[in-house]
Tab-separated table of C-alpha atoms in Angstrom:
chain	number	residue	atom	x	y	z
A	1	ALA	CA	-24.591	1.627	-1.310
A	2	LEU	CA	-24.622	-2.154	-1.026
A	3	LEU	CA	-22.238	-4.396	-2.915
A	4	GLN	CA	-23.130	-8.037	-3.510
A	5	MET	CA	-20.502	-10.610	-2.603
A	6	SER	CA	-19.969	-13.151	-5.382
A	7	GLY	CA	-19.637	-16.614	-3.872
A	8	SER	CA	-17.025	-17.921	-1.473
A	9	GLN	CA	-13.389	-17.361	-2.376
A	10	PRO	CA	-10.868	-20.228	-2.568
A	11	GLN	CA	-7.852	-20.078	-0.278
A	12	VAL	CA	-5.252	-17.696	-1.667
A	13	GLY	CA	-2.885	-19.382	-4.093
A	14	ARG	CA	-3.662	-22.980	-2.985
A	15	GLY	CA	-2.372	-25.455	-5.548
A	16	VAL	CA	-0.943	-22.784	-7.863
A	17	PRO	CA	2.655	-23.528	-8.939
A	18	CYS	CA	5.329	-21.013	-7.910
A	19	LEU	CA	6.128	-18.352	-10.524
A	20	ARG	CA	9.677	-17.954	-9.218
A	21	CYS	CA	10.572	-21.663	-9.091
A	22	ARG	CA	9.550	-22.239	-12.731
A	23	GLY	CA	7.928	-25.671	-12.355
A	24	LEU	CA	10.110	-26.999	-9.518
A	25	CYS	CA	7.269	-26.333	-7.050
A	26	THR	CA	4.194	-28.463	-7.772
A	27	GLY	CA	1.791	-26.118	-5.990
A	28	PHE	CA	1.283	-23.883	-2.998
A	29	GLU	CA	1.289	-25.794	0.284
A	30	PRO	CA	0.510	-23.459	3.182
A	31	HIS	CA	2.881	-23.515	6.147
A	32	SER	CA	1.328	-23.671	9.608
A	33	TRP	CA	2.601	-20.226	10.682
A	34	ARG	CA	5.080	-18.850	8.148
A	35	LYS	CA	3.604	-16.770	5.291
A	36	ILE	CA	5.370	-18.997	2.756
A	37	CYS	CA	4.909	-22.213	0.782
A	38	LYS	CA	5.980	-25.250	2.813
A	39	SER	CA	7.284	-26.878	-0.361
A	40	CYS	CA	9.455	-24.191	-2.034
A	41	LYS	CA	9.723	-21.568	0.773
A	42	CYS	CA	8.567	-18.759	-1.543
A	43	SER	CA	5.861	-16.291	-0.491
A	44	GLN	CA	2.152	-16.649	-1.269
A	45	GLU	CA	2.525	-13.752	-3.723
A	46	GLU	CA	4.849	-15.874	-5.900
A	47	HIS	CA	2.051	-18.443	-6.274
A	48	GLY	CA	-0.572	-15.981	-7.466
A	49	LEU	CA	-2.290	-12.962	-6.014
A	50	SER	CA	-5.409	-12.924	-3.888
A	51	SER	CA	-8.735	-12.196	-5.587
A	52	GLU	CA	-9.779	-8.611	-6.318
A	53	LEU	CA	-12.700	-9.069	-3.906
A	54	ASP	CA	-10.299	-10.104	-1.122
A	55	ASP	CA	-8.165	-7.025	-1.859
A	56	ASP	CA	-11.185	-4.707	-1.750
A	57	CYS	CA	-12.386	-6.303	1.509
A	58	LYS	CA	-8.917	-5.812	3.016
A	59	ILE	CA	-8.782	-2.089	2.166
A	60	GLY	CA	-12.420	-1.753	3.233
A	61	ARG	CA	-11.487	-3.170	6.618
A	62	LEU	CA	-8.496	-0.832	6.888
A	63	LEU	CA	-10.480	2.313	6.070
A	64	SER	CA	-13.606	1.434	8.084
A	65	GLY	CA	-13.578	2.988	11.520
A	66	SER	CA	-11.385	5.827	10.204
A	67	LYS	CA	-12.237	9.233	8.776
A	68	TYR	CA	-11.852	7.687	5.314
A	69	SER	CA	-14.779	5.273	5.767
A	70	THR	CA	-16.665	7.234	3.056
A	71	LEU	CA	-14.432	5.346	0.592
A	72	THR	CA	-16.125	2.108	1.717
A	73	ALA	CA	-19.615	0.614	1.321
A	74	ARG	CA	-21.511	-2.002	3.312
A	75	LEU	CA	-21.233	-5.457	1.756
A	76	LYS	CA	-24.635	-7.045	1.125
A	77	GLY	CA	-24.936	-10.201	3.211
A	78	GLY	CA	-21.582	-9.473	4.803
A	79	ASP	CA	-22.733	-8.972	8.426
A	80	GLY	CA	-21.746	-5.315	8.483
A	81	VAL	CA	-18.423	-5.897	6.680
A	82	ARG	CA	-17.347	-2.887	4.641
A	83	ILE	CA	-15.710	-3.075	1.222
A	84	TYR	CA	-13.507	-0.559	-0.585
A	85	LYS	CA	-15.332	1.470	-3.239
A	86	ARG	CA	-12.343	1.243	-5.556
A	87	ASN	CA	-12.598	3.815	-8.317
A	88	ARG	CA	-12.090	2.115	-11.676
A	89	MET	CA	-11.795	4.274	-14.783
A	90	ILE	CA	-12.783	3.214	-18.299
A	91	VAL	CA	-11.451	5.376	-21.114
A	92	THR	CA	-12.743	4.988	-24.693
A	93	ASN	CA	-10.579	6.389	-27.475
A	94	PRO	CA	-11.726	6.453	-31.129
A	95	ASN	CA	-9.308	4.821	-33.567
A	96	ILE	CA	-9.832	6.542	-36.938
A	97	SER	CA	-7.141	4.747	-38.950
A	98	GLY	CA	-9.667	2.707	-40.980
A	99	LYS	CA	-12.738	3.678	-42.974
A	100	ASP	CA	-15.102	3.286	-40.025
A	101	PRO	CA	-13.783	4.453	-36.634
A	102	THR	CA	-13.363	1.743	-34.009
A	103	PHE	CA	-13.031	2.364	-30.290
A	104	ASP	CA	-10.189	1.274	-28.037
A	105	THR	CA	-11.312	0.813	-24.451
A	106	ILE	CA	-8.737	1.009	-21.669
A	107	THR	CA	-9.679	0.066	-18.106
A	108	TYR	CA	-7.667	1.393	-15.184
A	109	GLU	CA	-8.121	-0.920	-12.197
A	110	TRP	CA	-7.715	2.074	-9.916
A	111	ALA	CA	-7.843	5.849	-10.447
A	112	PRO	CA	-7.992	8.756	-7.966
A	113	PRO	CA	-11.658	9.287	-6.991
A	114	GLY	CA	-13.628	12.514	-7.307
A	115	LEU	CA	-11.850	13.879	-10.403
A	116	THR	CA	-12.939	14.681	-13.932
A	117	GLN	CA	-11.689	12.093	-16.396
A	118	LYS	CA	-9.392	14.722	-17.924
A	119	LEU	CA	-7.672	15.435	-14.606
A	120	ALA	CA	-7.514	11.720	-13.735
A	121	MET	CA	-5.843	11.048	-17.095
A	122	GLN	CA	-3.386	13.892	-16.486
A	123	TYR	CA	-2.552	12.232	-13.165
A	124	MET	CA	-2.013	8.839	-14.849
A	125	GLU	CA	0.298	10.382	-17.449
A	126	LEU	CA	2.537	11.599	-14.603
A	127	VAL	CA	2.872	8.038	-13.245
A	128	PRO	CA	5.626	5.917	-14.888
A	129	PRO	CA	4.003	3.832	-17.693
A	130	GLU	CA	5.078	0.515	-16.137
A	131	LEU	CA	3.188	1.430	-12.939
A	132	GLN	CA	-0.079	2.568	-14.527
A	133	PRO	CA	-2.714	0.034	-13.343
A	134	VAL	CA	-4.189	-0.734	-16.768
A	135	ALA	CA	-6.143	-4.016	-16.657
A	136	GLY	CA	-4.226	-6.910	-18.179
A	137	THR	CA	-0.801	-5.249	-17.926
A	138	GLU	CA	2.208	-5.595	-15.637
A	139	GLY	CA	1.221	-2.241	-14.110
A	140	ALA	CA	-2.005	-3.768	-12.747
A	141	VAL	CA	-0.083	-6.766	-11.355
A	142	HIS	CA	2.474	-4.400	-9.817
A	143	ARG	CA	-0.317	-2.489	-8.049
A	144	ARG	CA	-1.707	-5.655	-6.491
A	145	ARG	CA	1.741	-6.860	-5.426
A	146	ARG	CA	2.305	-3.514	-3.695
A	147	LEU	CA	-1.085	-3.923	-2.041
A	148	ALA	CA	-0.023	-7.304	-0.620
A	149	ARG	CA	3.388	-6.008	0.422
A	150	GLN	CA	2.521	-2.562	1.822
A	151	LEU	CA	-0.767	-3.417	3.560
A	152	PRO	CA	-0.522	-6.964	4.935
A	153	LEU	CA	-3.835	-8.161	6.339
A	154	HIS	CA	-2.049	-9.515	9.432
A	155	ASP	CA	-1.083	-5.922	10.330
A	156	GLN	CA	-4.750	-5.032	10.884
A	157	ASP	CA	-6.699	-8.246	11.637
A	158	PRO	CA	-5.781	-10.188	14.815
A	159	ALA	CA	-7.737	-13.182	13.452
A	160	ARG	CA	-5.091	-13.522	10.703
A	161	CYS	CA	-2.206	-13.666	13.197
A	162	ARG	CA	-0.508	-16.842	14.431
A	163	GLY	CA	2.020	-15.124	16.681
A	164	LEU	CA	-0.296	-13.505	19.228
A	165	ALA	CA	-0.083	-14.894	22.741
A	166	GLU	CA	-2.969	-14.818	25.203
A	167	GLY	CA	-3.801	-11.234	26.136
A	168	GLU	CA	-1.998	-9.757	23.113
A	169	GLN	CA	-5.082	-9.547	20.901
A	170	GLN	CA	-6.284	-6.493	22.821
A	171	LEU	CA	-2.838	-4.885	22.479
A	172	MET	CA	-3.037	-5.355	18.718
A	173	GLU	CA	-6.612	-4.018	18.525
A	174	GLU	CA	-5.492	-0.870	20.386
A	175	PHE	CA	-2.448	-0.588	18.086
A	176	VAL	CA	-4.697	-0.696	14.979
A	177	LYS	CA	-7.238	1.729	16.463
A	178	LYS	CA	-4.436	4.170	17.304
A	179	TYR	CA	-2.846	4.158	13.840
A	180	LYS	CA	-6.249	4.600	12.177
A	181	ALA	CA	-6.894	7.666	14.327
A	182	GLU	CA	-3.409	9.209	14.246
A	183	ALA	CA	-1.530	8.180	11.090
A	184	LEU	CA	-3.629	6.526	8.358
A	185	GLY	CA	-4.443	8.728	5.378
A	186	VAL	CA	-5.523	8.610	1.746
A	187	GLY	CA	-3.911	11.078	-0.648
A	188	GLU	CA	-6.068	13.535	-2.547
A	189	VAL	CA	-5.365	14.625	-6.131
A	190	ALA	CA	-5.993	18.230	-7.201
A	191	LEU	CA	-4.333	21.073	-9.058
A	192	PRO	CA	-1.779	23.105	-7.063
A	193	GLY	CA	-3.513	25.387	-4.555
A	194	GLN	CA	-6.801	23.485	-4.806
A	195	GLY	CA	-6.183	20.702	-2.294
A	196	GLY	CA	-8.879	20.324	0.330
A	197	GLY	CA	-11.164	22.548	-1.705
A	198	GLY	CA	-8.726	25.465	-1.443
A	199	LYS	CA	-8.305	25.195	2.339
A	200	GLU	CA	-4.727	26.352	1.978
A	201	GLU	CA	-4.049	29.763	3.497
A	202	GLU	CA	-2.870	31.879	0.621
A	203	LYS	CA	-3.499	35.168	-1.112
A	204	PRO	CA	-6.946	35.388	-2.770
A	205	GLN	CA	-5.569	35.927	-6.269
A	206	GLU	CA	-3.596	32.662	-6.016
A	207	LYS	CA	-6.733	30.667	-5.257
A	208	SER	CA	-8.357	31.405	-8.580
A	209	ILE	CA	-5.447	30.816	-10.932
A	210	ASP	CA	-6.609	29.629	-14.342
A	211	PRO	CA	-4.073	26.964	-15.395
A	212	GLY	CA	-4.309	28.195	-18.984
A	213	ARG	CA	-3.297	31.795	-18.342
A	214	THR	CA	-1.049	33.775	-16.061
A	215	PRO	CA	-2.921	36.054	-13.677
A	216	GLU	CA	-2.326	39.777	-13.784
A	217	SER	CA	-1.273	41.410	-10.551
A	218	PRO	CA	-2.675	44.810	-9.477
A	219	ASN	CA	0.454	46.679	-10.649
A	220	GLY	CA	0.162	45.240	-14.141
A	221	ALA	CA	3.180	42.921	-13.889
A	222	LEU	CA	2.568	39.302	-14.788
A	223	GLU	CA	3.202	36.806	-12.070
A	224	SER	CA	2.416	33.174	-11.485
A	225	ALA	CA	2.472	31.298	-8.203
A	226	ALA	CA	4.173	28.344	-9.890
A	227	ALA	CA	6.762	30.521	-11.675
A	228	ASN	CA	7.638	32.158	-8.374
A	229	GLY	CA	8.309	28.756	-6.874
A	230	HIS	CA	5.223	29.037	-4.693
A	231	TYR	CA	4.348	25.403	-5.360
A	232	ARG	CA	7.147	22.911	-4.839
A	233	CYS	CA	7.104	19.144	-4.503
A	234	GLU	CA	7.655	18.150	-0.877
A	235	ALA	CA	9.926	15.266	-1.919
A	236	CYS	CA	12.129	16.524	-4.776
A	237	GLN	CA	11.707	20.270	-4.061
A	238	GLN	CA	11.266	20.948	-7.779
A	239	PRO	CA	8.624	23.526	-8.837
A	240	VAL	CA	5.159	22.173	-9.668
A	241	PRO	CA	3.469	23.678	-12.758
A	242	GLY	CA	0.097	25.218	-11.966
A	243	ASP	CA	-1.693	23.035	-14.525
A	244	CYS	CA	-0.306	19.668	-13.350
A	245	PRO	CA	-2.196	17.586	-10.765
A	246	VAL	CA	-0.420	16.962	-7.473
A	247	VAL	CA	-1.060	14.742	-4.450
A	248	TYR	CA	-2.069	16.201	-1.089
A	249	ALA	CA	-1.903	14.392	2.246
A	250	ASP	CA	-4.393	15.989	4.615
A	251	ARG	CA	-2.353	14.888	7.664
A	252	ALA	CA	0.577	16.895	6.275
A	253	GLY	CA	-1.507	20.035	5.772
A	254	TYR	CA	-2.544	21.544	2.455
A	255	SER	CA	0.550	23.714	2.122
A	256	ARG	CA	2.500	20.617	1.011
A	257	GLN	CA	2.077	18.765	-2.258
A	258	TRP	CA	3.832	15.950	-4.119
A	259	HIS	CA	4.366	15.056	-7.762
A	260	PRO	CA	2.365	11.827	-8.387
A	261	ALA	CA	5.622	9.904	-8.951
A	262	CYS	CA	7.151	11.359	-5.755
A	263	PHE	CA	4.373	10.206	-3.388
A	264	VAL	CA	6.330	7.246	-2.017
A	265	CYS	CA	7.200	5.533	1.272
A	266	CYS	CA	10.132	7.273	2.972
A	267	ARG	CA	11.605	3.892	3.936
A	268	CYS	CA	11.295	1.667	0.834
A	269	ALA	CA	10.726	4.428	-1.799
A	270	GLU	CA	7.880	2.363	-3.302
A	271	PRO	CA	4.941	4.367	-4.732
A	272	LEU	CA	2.133	4.326	-2.160
A	273	VAL	CA	-0.558	1.967	-3.424
A	274	ASP	CA	-3.888	3.733	-4.114
A	275	LEU	CA	-2.340	6.780	-2.332
A	276	ILE	CA	-2.814	5.071	1.077
A	277	TYR	CA	-0.179	6.494	3.413
A	278	PHE	CA	0.750	6.679	7.099
A	279	TRP	CA	2.047	10.014	8.398
A	280	LYS	CA	4.866	10.064	10.945
A	281	SER	CA	7.822	12.357	11.686
A	282	GLY	CA	6.986	14.678	8.796
A	283	ALA	CA	7.064	11.916	6.182
A	284	THR	CA	4.814	9.456	4.337
A	285	TRP	CA	5.208	5.739	5.079
A	286	CYS	CA	3.647	2.592	3.625
A	287	GLY	CA	1.665	0.533	6.136
A	288	ARG	CA	4.318	-2.176	6.454
A	289	HIS	CA	7.173	0.169	7.326
A	290	TYR	CA	5.041	2.441	9.507
A	291	CYS	CA	4.090	-0.520	11.712
A	292	GLU	CA	7.731	-1.669	11.816
A	293	SER	CA	8.794	1.821	12.920
A	294	LEU	CA	6.704	1.365	16.090
A	295	ARG	CA	7.201	-2.302	16.945
A	296	PRO	CA	9.503	-5.121	15.727
A	297	ARG	CA	8.315	-7.529	13.012
A	298	CYS	CA	8.967	-11.262	13.298
A	299	ALA	CA	11.311	-12.434	10.522
A	300	GLY	CA	9.713	-15.877	10.840
A	301	CYS	CA	5.960	-15.215	10.554
A	302	ASP	CA	6.068	-11.599	9.252
A	303	GLU	CA	3.729	-10.407	12.029
A	304	ILE	CA	4.194	-7.471	14.394
A	305	ILE	CA	5.546	-8.589	17.790
A	306	PHE	CA	3.515	-7.426	20.774
A	307	SER	CA	5.457	-9.363	23.418
A	308	GLU	CA	8.337	-7.635	25.200
A	309	ASP	CA	10.179	-10.983	25.280
A	310	TYR	CA	11.530	-11.867	21.835
A	311	GLN	CA	14.774	-12.807	20.088
A	312	GLN	CA	17.006	-10.350	18.226
A	313	VAL	CA	19.919	-11.125	15.900
A	314	GLU	CA	21.680	-8.642	13.601
A	315	GLY	CA	18.817	-6.151	13.635
A	316	LEU	CA	16.156	-8.795	12.988
A	317	ALA	CA	13.524	-9.989	15.472
A	318	TRP	CA	11.611	-13.229	16.092
A	319	HIS	CA	8.836	-14.406	18.389
A	320	ASN	CA	10.467	-16.871	20.791
A	321	LYS	CA	8.299	-19.711	19.413
A	322	HIS	CA	9.297	-18.799	15.820
A	323	PHE	CA	13.050	-18.700	16.468
A	324	ALA	CA	13.396	-21.926	14.488
A	325	CYS	CA	15.308	-23.512	11.613
A	326	LEU	CA	13.707	-22.789	8.242
A	327	GLU	CA	14.275	-26.351	7.020
A	328	CYS	CA	13.655	-28.721	9.951
A	329	GLU	CA	11.725	-26.352	12.286
A	330	THR	CA	13.968	-27.168	15.279
A	331	LEU	CA	13.732	-24.425	17.923
A	332	LEU	CA	17.117	-22.702	18.147
A	333	MET	CA	16.965	-20.993	21.560
A	334	GLY	CA	20.334	-21.653	23.184
A	335	LYS	CA	21.542	-23.712	20.195
A	336	PRO	CA	24.121	-22.870	17.502
A	337	PHE	CA	22.652	-21.530	14.243
A	338	SER	CA	23.511	-19.555	11.125
A	339	LEU	CA	21.625	-16.727	9.454
A	340	ALA	CA	21.161	-16.948	5.666
A	341	ASN	CA	19.648	-13.658	4.442
A	342	THR	CA	16.760	-13.420	6.945
A	343	SER	CA	16.366	-17.171	7.494
A	344	LEU	CA	17.654	-19.156	10.465
A	345	LEU	CA	19.306	-22.542	9.888
A	346	CYS	CA	20.500	-25.079	12.454
A	347	ASN	CA	24.065	-26.326	11.960
A	348	THR	CA	22.930	-29.632	10.438
A	349	CYS	CA	20.685	-27.985	7.789
A	350	SER	CA	23.263	-25.255	7.156
A	351	GLN	CA	25.963	-27.840	6.367
A	352	SER	CA	23.632	-29.875	4.132
A	353	ARG	CA	23.049	-26.757	1.997
A	354	VAL	CA	26.771	-26.411	1.193
């Protein structure tokens, strides 16, 4: 499948006033190496999200070269670039309150692929309403904010990094290749016992459970896998009803399943955007925290640090060249400084803030 690219995209957020500063910031002014606005010091996300095409290209890049590349398609005129085949779902409900029925159309900006609409809707109903990615709602905005936060482009594309020294690009390329092969995964939605097409090793009668009725065992007693606690959520350990969709992570094996609302990052507890997870130490991680679990992240430029020579203060890390005052950009190696939240300030700028 080929997808046509629609024109060139403007730089993310350029000129858009900050949502957090409520008019005090006149517009996004990109910093030379920090992922913030030079004017108000807020993140790019606060000035408006990237385009949907940019988001789909980012996930396409992440999944290409992995065993999940079937979720991508080649972009027409994109020099071999692959784009995410994001599964949108349009649901039309008749509204019969008036004389002639009208139809309400709801568009979900993302839905689990490969499901019947009924099962996909069951899945959505198990997601908190404020997180359902319905077009034009806060839930859709929340999804795209999680996408920016959990899967930063500078964690996968060396060309987007400002902190790499000479010779470190190859280290980063190997880092990305390794996590794609060993940790990256995309959750799969199915009914309990049906993950991976029923790959789970279980008794034959449990494979063909009809969600609408309880199977009869050979001795005539009624039993249900769900009622016996056979299916439990990996996170909350509560039983999973046999007729409710669950999430499987193939890297965890098909004997484990999660309630849709329980499929979250073990570090930040945020729901995993589009079910994209990283598997490590028997747990699911978002991309941001998985990368940070392997290497330090610079508190100045937000990029992973590949040098062995960097600065550390109170559990935070900085590239040597980014160990600088947030306000005046003075390098602070060997100089007195203060730490305000995660930002460094020289003594002069610290005192002027008081």
